[in-house]
Short mmCIF file of N, CA and C in Angstrom, two decimals:
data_model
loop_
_atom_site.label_atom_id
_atom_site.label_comp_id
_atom_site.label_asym_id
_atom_site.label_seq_id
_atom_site.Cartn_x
_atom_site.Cartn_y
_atom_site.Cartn_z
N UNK A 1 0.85 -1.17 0.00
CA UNK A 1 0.00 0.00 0.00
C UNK A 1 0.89 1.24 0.00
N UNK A 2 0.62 1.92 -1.06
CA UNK A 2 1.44 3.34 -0.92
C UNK A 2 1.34 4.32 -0.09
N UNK A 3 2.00 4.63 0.73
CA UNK A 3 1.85 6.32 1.39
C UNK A 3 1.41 7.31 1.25
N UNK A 4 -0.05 7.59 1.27
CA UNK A 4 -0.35 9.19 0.69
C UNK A 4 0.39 10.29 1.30
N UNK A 5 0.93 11.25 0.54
CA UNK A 5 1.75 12.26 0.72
C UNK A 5 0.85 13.61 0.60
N UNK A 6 1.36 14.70 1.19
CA UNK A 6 0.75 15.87 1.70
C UNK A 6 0.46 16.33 0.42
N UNK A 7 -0.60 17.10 0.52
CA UNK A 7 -0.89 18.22 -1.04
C UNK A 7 0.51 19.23 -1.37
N UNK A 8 1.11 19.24 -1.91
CA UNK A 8 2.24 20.17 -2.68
C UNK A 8 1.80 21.65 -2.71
N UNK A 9 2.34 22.37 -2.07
CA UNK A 9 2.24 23.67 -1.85
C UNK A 9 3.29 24.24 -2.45
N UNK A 10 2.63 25.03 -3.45
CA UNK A 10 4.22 26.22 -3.82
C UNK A 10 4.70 27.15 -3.10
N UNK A 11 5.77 27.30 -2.83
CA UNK A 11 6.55 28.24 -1.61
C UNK A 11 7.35 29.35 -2.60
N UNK A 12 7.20 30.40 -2.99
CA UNK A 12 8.52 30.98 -3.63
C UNK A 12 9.68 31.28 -2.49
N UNK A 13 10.64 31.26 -3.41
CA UNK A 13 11.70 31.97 -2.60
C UNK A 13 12.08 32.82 -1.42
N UNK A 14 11.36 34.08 -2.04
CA UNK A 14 11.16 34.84 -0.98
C UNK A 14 10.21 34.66 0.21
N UNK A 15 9.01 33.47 0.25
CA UNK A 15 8.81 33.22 1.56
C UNK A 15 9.26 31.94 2.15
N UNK A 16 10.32 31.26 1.95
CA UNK A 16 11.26 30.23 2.43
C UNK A 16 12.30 30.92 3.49
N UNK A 17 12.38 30.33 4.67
CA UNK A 17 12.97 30.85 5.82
C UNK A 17 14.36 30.56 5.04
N UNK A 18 15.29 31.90 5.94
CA UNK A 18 16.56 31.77 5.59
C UNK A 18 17.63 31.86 6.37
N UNK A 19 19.03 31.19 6.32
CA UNK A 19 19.62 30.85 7.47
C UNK A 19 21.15 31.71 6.63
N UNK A 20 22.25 32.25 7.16
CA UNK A 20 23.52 32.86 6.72
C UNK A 20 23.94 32.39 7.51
N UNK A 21 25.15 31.35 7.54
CA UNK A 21 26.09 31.39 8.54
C UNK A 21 27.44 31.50 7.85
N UNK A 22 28.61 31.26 8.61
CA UNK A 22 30.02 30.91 8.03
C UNK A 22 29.70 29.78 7.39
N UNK A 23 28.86 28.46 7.36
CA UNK A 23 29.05 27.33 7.05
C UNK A 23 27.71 27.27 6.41
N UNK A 24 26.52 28.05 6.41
CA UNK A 24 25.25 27.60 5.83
C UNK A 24 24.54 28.84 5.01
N UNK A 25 24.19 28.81 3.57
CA UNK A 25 23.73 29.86 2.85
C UNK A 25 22.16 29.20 3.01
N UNK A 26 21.24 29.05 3.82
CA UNK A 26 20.42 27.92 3.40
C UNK A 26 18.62 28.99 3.24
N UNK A 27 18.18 28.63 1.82
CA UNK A 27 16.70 28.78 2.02
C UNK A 27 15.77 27.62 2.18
N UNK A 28 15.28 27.54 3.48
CA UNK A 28 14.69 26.70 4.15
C UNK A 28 12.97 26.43 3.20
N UNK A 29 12.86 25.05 2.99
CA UNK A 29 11.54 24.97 2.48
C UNK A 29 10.78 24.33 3.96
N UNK A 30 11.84 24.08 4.82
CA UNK A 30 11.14 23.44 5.99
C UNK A 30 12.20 24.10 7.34
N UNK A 31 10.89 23.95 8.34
CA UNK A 31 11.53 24.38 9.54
C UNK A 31 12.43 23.67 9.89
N UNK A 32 13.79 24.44 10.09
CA UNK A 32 14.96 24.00 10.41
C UNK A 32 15.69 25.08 11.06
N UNK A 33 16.29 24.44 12.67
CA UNK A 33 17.13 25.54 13.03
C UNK A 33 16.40 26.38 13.98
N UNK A 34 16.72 27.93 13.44
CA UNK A 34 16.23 29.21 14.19
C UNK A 34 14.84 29.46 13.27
N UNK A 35 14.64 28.86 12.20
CA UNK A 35 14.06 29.28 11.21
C UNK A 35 12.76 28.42 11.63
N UNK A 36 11.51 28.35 12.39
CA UNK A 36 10.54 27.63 12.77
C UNK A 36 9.01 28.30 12.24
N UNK A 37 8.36 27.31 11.27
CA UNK A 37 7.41 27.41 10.66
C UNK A 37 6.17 26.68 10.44
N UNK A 38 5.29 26.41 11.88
CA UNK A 38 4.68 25.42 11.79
C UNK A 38 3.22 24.85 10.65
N UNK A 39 3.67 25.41 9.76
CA UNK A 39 2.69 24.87 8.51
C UNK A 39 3.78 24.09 7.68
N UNK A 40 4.97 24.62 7.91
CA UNK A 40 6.07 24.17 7.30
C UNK A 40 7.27 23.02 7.83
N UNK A 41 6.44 22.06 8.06
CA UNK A 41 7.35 21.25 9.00
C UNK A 41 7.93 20.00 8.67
N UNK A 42 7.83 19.63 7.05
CA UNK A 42 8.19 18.89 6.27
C UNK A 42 7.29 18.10 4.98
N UNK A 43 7.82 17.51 4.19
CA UNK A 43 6.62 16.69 3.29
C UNK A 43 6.99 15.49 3.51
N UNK A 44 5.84 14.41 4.42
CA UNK A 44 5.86 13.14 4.24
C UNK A 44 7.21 12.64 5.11
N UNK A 45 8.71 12.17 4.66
CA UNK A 45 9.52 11.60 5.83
C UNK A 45 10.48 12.94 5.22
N UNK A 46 10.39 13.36 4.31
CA UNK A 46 11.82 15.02 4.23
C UNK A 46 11.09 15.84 5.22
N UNK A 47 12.51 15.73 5.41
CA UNK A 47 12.14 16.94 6.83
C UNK A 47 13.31 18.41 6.84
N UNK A 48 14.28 18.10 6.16
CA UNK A 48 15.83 19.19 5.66
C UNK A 48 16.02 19.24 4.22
N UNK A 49 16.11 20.54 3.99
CA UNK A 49 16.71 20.90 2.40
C UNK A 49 17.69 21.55 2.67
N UNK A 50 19.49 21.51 3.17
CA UNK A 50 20.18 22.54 3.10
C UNK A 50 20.51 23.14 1.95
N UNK A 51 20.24 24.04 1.19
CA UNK A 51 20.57 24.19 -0.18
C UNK A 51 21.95 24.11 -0.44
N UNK A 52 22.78 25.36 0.43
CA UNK A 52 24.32 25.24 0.18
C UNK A 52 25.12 25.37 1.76
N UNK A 53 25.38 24.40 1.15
CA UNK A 53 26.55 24.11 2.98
C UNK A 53 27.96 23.96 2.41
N UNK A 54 28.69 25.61 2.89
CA UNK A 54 29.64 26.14 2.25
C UNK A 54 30.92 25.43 2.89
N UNK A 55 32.28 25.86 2.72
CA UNK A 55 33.39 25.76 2.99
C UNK A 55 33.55 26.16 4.74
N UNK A 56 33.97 25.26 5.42
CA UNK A 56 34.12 25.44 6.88
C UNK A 56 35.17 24.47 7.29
N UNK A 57 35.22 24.85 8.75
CA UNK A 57 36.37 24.21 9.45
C UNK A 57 36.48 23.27 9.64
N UNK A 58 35.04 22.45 9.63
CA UNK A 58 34.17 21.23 10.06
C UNK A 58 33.97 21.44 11.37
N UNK A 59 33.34 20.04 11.10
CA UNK A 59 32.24 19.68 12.32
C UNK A 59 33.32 18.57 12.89
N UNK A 60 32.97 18.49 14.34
CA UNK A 60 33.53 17.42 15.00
C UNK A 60 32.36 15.81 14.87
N UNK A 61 32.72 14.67 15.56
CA UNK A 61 31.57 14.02 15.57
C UNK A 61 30.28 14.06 15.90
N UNK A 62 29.27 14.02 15.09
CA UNK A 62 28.16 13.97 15.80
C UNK A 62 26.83 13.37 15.17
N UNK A 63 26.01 13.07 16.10
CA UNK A 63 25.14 11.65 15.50
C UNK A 63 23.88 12.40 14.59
N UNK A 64 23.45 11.69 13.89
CA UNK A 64 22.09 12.19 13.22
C UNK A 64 21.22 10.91 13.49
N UNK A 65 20.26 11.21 14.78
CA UNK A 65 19.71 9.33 15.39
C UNK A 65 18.62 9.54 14.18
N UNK A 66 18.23 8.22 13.54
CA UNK A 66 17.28 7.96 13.18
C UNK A 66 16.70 9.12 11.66
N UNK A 67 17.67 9.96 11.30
CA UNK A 67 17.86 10.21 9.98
C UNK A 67 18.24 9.67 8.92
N UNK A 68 18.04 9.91 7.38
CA UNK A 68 19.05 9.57 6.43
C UNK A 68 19.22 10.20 5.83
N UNK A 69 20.46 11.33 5.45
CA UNK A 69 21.12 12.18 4.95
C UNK A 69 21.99 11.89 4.16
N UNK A 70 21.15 12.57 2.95
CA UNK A 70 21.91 12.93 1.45
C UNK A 70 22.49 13.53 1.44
N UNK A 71 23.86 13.26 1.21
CA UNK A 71 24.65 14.65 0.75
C UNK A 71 25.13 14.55 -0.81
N UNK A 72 25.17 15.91 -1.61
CA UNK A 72 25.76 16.04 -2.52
C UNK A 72 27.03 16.89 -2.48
N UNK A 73 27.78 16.21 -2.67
CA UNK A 73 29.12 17.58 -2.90
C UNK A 73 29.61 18.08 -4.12
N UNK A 74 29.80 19.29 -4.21
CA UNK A 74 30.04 20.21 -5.30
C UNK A 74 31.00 20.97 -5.70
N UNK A 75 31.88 21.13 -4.38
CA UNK A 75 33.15 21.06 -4.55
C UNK A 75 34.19 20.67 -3.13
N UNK A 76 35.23 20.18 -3.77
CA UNK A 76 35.86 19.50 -2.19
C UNK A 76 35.65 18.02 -2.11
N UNK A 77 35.82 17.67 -0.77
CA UNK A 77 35.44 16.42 -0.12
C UNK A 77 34.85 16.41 0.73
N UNK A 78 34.12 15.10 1.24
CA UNK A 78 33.29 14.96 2.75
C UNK A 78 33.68 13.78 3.43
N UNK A 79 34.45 13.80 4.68
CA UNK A 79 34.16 12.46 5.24
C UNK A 79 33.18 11.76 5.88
N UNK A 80 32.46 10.65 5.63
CA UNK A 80 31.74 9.75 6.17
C UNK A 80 32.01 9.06 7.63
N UNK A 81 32.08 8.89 8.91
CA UNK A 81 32.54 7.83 9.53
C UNK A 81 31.37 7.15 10.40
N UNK A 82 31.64 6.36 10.98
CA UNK A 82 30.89 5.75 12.11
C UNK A 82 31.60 5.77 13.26
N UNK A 83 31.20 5.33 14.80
CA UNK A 83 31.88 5.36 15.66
C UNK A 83 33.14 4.53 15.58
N UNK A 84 33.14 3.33 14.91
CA UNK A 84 33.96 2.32 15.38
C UNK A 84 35.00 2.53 14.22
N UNK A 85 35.34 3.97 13.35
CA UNK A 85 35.94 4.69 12.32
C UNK A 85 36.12 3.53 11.04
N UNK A 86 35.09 3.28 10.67
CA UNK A 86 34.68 2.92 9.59
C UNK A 86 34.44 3.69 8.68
N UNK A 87 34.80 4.25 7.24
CA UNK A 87 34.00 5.31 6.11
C UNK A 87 34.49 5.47 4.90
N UNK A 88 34.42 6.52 4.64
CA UNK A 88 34.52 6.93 2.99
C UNK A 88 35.05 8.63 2.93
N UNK A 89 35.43 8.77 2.01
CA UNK A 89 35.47 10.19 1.36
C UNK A 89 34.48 9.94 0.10
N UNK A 90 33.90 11.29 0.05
CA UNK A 90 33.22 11.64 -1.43
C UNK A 90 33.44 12.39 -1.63
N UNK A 91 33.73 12.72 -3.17
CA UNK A 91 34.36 14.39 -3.42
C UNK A 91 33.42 14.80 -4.54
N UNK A 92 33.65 16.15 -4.96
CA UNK A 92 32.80 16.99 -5.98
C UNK A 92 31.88 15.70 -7.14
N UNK A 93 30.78 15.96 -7.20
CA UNK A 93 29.75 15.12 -8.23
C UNK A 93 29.95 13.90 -7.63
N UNK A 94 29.76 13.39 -6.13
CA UNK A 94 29.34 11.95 -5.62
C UNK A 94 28.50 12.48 -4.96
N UNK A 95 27.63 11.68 -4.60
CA UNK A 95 26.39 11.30 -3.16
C UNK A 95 26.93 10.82 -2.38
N UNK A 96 26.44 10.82 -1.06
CA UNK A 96 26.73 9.82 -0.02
C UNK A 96 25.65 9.89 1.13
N UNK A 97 25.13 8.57 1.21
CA UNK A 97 24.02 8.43 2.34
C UNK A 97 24.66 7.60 3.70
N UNK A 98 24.22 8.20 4.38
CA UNK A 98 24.27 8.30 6.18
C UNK A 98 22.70 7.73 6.76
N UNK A 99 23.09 6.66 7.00
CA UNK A 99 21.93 6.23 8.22
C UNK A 99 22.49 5.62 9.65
N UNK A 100 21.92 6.62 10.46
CA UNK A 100 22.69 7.07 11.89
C UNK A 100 23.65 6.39 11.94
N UNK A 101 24.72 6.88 10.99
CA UNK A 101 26.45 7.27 11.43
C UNK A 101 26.61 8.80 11.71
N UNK A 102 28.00 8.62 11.91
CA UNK A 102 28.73 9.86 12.66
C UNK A 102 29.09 10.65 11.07
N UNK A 103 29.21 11.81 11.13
CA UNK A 103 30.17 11.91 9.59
C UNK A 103 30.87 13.74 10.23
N UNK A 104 31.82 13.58 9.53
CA UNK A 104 32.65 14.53 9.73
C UNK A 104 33.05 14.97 8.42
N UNK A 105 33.23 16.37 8.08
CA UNK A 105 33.45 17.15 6.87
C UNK A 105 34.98 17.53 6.70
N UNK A 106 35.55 17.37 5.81
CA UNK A 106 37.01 17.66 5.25
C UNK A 106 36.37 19.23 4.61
N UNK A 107 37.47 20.15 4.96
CA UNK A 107 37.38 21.46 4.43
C UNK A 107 38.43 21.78 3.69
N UNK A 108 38.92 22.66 2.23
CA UNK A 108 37.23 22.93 2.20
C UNK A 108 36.33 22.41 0.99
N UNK A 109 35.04 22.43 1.35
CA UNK A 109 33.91 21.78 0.72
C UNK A 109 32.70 22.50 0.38
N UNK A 110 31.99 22.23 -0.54
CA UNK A 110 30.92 22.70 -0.34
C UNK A 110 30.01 21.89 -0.83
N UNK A 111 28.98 21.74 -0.24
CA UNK A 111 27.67 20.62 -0.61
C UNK A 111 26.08 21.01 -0.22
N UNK A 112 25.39 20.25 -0.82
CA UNK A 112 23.63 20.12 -0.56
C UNK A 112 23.82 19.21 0.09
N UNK A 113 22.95 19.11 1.45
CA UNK A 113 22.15 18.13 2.00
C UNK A 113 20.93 18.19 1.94
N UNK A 114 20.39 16.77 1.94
CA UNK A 114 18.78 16.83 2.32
C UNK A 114 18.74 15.55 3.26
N UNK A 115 17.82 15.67 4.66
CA UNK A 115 17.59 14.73 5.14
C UNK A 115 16.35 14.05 5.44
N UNK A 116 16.03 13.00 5.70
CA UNK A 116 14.95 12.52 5.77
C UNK A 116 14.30 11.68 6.74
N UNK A 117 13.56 11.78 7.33
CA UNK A 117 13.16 10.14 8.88
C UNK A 117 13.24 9.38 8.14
N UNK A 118 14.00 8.48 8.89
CA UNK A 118 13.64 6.59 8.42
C UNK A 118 12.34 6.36 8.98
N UNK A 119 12.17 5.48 8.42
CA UNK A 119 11.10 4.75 8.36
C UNK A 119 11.61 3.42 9.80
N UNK A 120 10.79 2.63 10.51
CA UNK A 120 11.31 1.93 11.37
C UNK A 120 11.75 0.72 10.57
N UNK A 121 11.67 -0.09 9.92
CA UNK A 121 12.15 -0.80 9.52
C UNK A 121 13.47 -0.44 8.59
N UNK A 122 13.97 1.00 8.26
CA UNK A 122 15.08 0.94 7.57
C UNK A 122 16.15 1.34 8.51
N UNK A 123 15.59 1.49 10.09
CA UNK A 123 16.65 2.09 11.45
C UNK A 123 17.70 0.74 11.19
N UNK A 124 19.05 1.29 11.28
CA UNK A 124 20.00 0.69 11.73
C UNK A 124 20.94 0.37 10.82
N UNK A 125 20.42 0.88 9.71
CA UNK A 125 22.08 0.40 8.33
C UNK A 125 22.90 1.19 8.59
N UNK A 126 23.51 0.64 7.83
CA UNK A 126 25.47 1.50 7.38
C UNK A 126 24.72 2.54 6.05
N UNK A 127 26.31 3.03 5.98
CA UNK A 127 26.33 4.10 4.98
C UNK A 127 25.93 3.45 3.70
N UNK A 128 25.60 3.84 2.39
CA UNK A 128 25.57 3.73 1.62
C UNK A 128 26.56 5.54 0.83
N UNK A 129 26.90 4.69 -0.21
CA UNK A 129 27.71 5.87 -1.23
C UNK A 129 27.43 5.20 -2.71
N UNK A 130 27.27 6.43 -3.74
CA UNK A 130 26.74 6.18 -5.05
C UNK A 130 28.11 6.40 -5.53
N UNK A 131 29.06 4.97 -6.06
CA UNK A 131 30.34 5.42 -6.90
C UNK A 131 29.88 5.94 -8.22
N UNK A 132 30.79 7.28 -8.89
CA UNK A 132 30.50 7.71 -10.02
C UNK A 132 30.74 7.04 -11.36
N UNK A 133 29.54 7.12 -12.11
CA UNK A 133 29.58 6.99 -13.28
C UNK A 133 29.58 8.13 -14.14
N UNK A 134 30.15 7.45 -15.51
CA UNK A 134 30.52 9.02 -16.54
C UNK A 134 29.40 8.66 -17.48
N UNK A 135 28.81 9.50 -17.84
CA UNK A 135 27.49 9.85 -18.99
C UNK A 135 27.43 11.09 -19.69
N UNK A 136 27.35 11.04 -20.99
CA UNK A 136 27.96 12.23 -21.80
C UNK A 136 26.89 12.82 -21.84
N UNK A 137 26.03 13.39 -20.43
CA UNK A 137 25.05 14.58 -20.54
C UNK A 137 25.70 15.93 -20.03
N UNK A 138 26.69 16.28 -19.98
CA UNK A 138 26.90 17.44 -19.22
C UNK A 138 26.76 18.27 -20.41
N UNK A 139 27.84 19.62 -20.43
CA UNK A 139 27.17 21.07 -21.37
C UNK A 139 27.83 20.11 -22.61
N UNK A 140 27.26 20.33 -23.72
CA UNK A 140 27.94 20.58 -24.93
C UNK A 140 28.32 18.90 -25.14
N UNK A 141 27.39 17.80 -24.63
CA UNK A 141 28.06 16.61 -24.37
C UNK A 141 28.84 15.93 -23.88
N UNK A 142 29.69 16.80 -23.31
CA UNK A 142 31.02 16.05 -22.37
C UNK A 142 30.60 15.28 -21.02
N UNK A 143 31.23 14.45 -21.41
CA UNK A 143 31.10 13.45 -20.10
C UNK A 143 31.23 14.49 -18.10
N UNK A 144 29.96 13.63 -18.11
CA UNK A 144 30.21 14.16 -16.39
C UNK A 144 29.90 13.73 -15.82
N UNK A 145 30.28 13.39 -13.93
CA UNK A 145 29.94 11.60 -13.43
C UNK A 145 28.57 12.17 -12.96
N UNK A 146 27.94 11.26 -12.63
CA UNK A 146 26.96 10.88 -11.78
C UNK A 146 26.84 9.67 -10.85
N UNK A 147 25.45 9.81 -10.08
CA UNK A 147 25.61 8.61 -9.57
C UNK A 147 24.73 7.78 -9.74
N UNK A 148 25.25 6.27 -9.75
CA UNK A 148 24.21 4.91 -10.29
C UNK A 148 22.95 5.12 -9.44
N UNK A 149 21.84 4.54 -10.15
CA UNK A 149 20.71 4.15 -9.82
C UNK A 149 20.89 3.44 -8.52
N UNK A 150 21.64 2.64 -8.34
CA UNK A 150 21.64 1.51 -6.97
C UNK A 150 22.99 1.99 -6.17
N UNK A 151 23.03 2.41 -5.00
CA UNK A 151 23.84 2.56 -4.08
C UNK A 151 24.57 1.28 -3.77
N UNK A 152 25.96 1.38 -3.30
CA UNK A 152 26.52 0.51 -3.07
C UNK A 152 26.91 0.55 -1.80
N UNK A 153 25.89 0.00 -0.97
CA UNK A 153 25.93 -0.09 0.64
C UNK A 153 27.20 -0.79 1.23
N UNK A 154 27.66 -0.37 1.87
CA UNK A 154 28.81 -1.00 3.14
C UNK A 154 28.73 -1.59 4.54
#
């Protein structure tokens, strides 16, 4: 049985909460942060859109319980870990998914996140990361990676 999902509301720009930090340019489509909007409190299990999460010092360890966070990076690298320092790097044009691991950021970087609730039955995996593939859609045809359809879980 499928999940019915909320009616789709258009938000422009200018009324999407907005966050400036050293580390976050972010227009919020959902309450996140300082930015609290209770009509706006996610669609269905997304609950985070960071748009751009800039170049910083990083973050030290810290948990995301019971999330799963997309990241895209766009330029730079990101490290992945878990407690027991298990992980990955992903750098500019990879994904990498986090289900409650630790992850720590290599600077400098810059990336999109989006995160999402698990669902109870998907609590408790490892990371998954999308290795890049090359596909000649970028400008003018030139090859540019992406990532596969199927994640390659760890």
């Amino acid at each position: 049985m499928a999940e019915e999902l909320p009616d789709i509301r258009y938000r422009p720009a200018a009324g999407r909460g907005r966050s400036h930090t050293d580390w976050l340019d972010g227009a919020h489509s959902f309450s996140f942060a300082d930015y609290q909007d209770p009509e706006a409190m996610g669609f269905g299990n997304l609950c985070v859109i960071n748009d751009l999460i800039g170049p910083a010092a990083g973050f030290s360890m810290h948990p995301h319980r019971d999330m799963e966070i997309i990241t895209y990076v766009l330029s730079g690298r990101q490290e992945h870990r878990d407690s027991m320092g298990n992980g990955s790097i992903i750098g500019a044009g990879d994904v990498g998914v986090s289900l409650r691991l630790h992850h720590a950021l290599a600077a400098p970087r810059s990336c999109s996140s989006i995160w999402r609730r698990q669902r109870p039955a998907r609590r408790g995996g490892n990371g998954c990361a999308w290795p890049p593939a090359v596909g000649p859609d970028g400008p003018s045809g030139t090859p540019r990676q992406r990532g596969r359809k199927r994640p390659a879980c760890r």
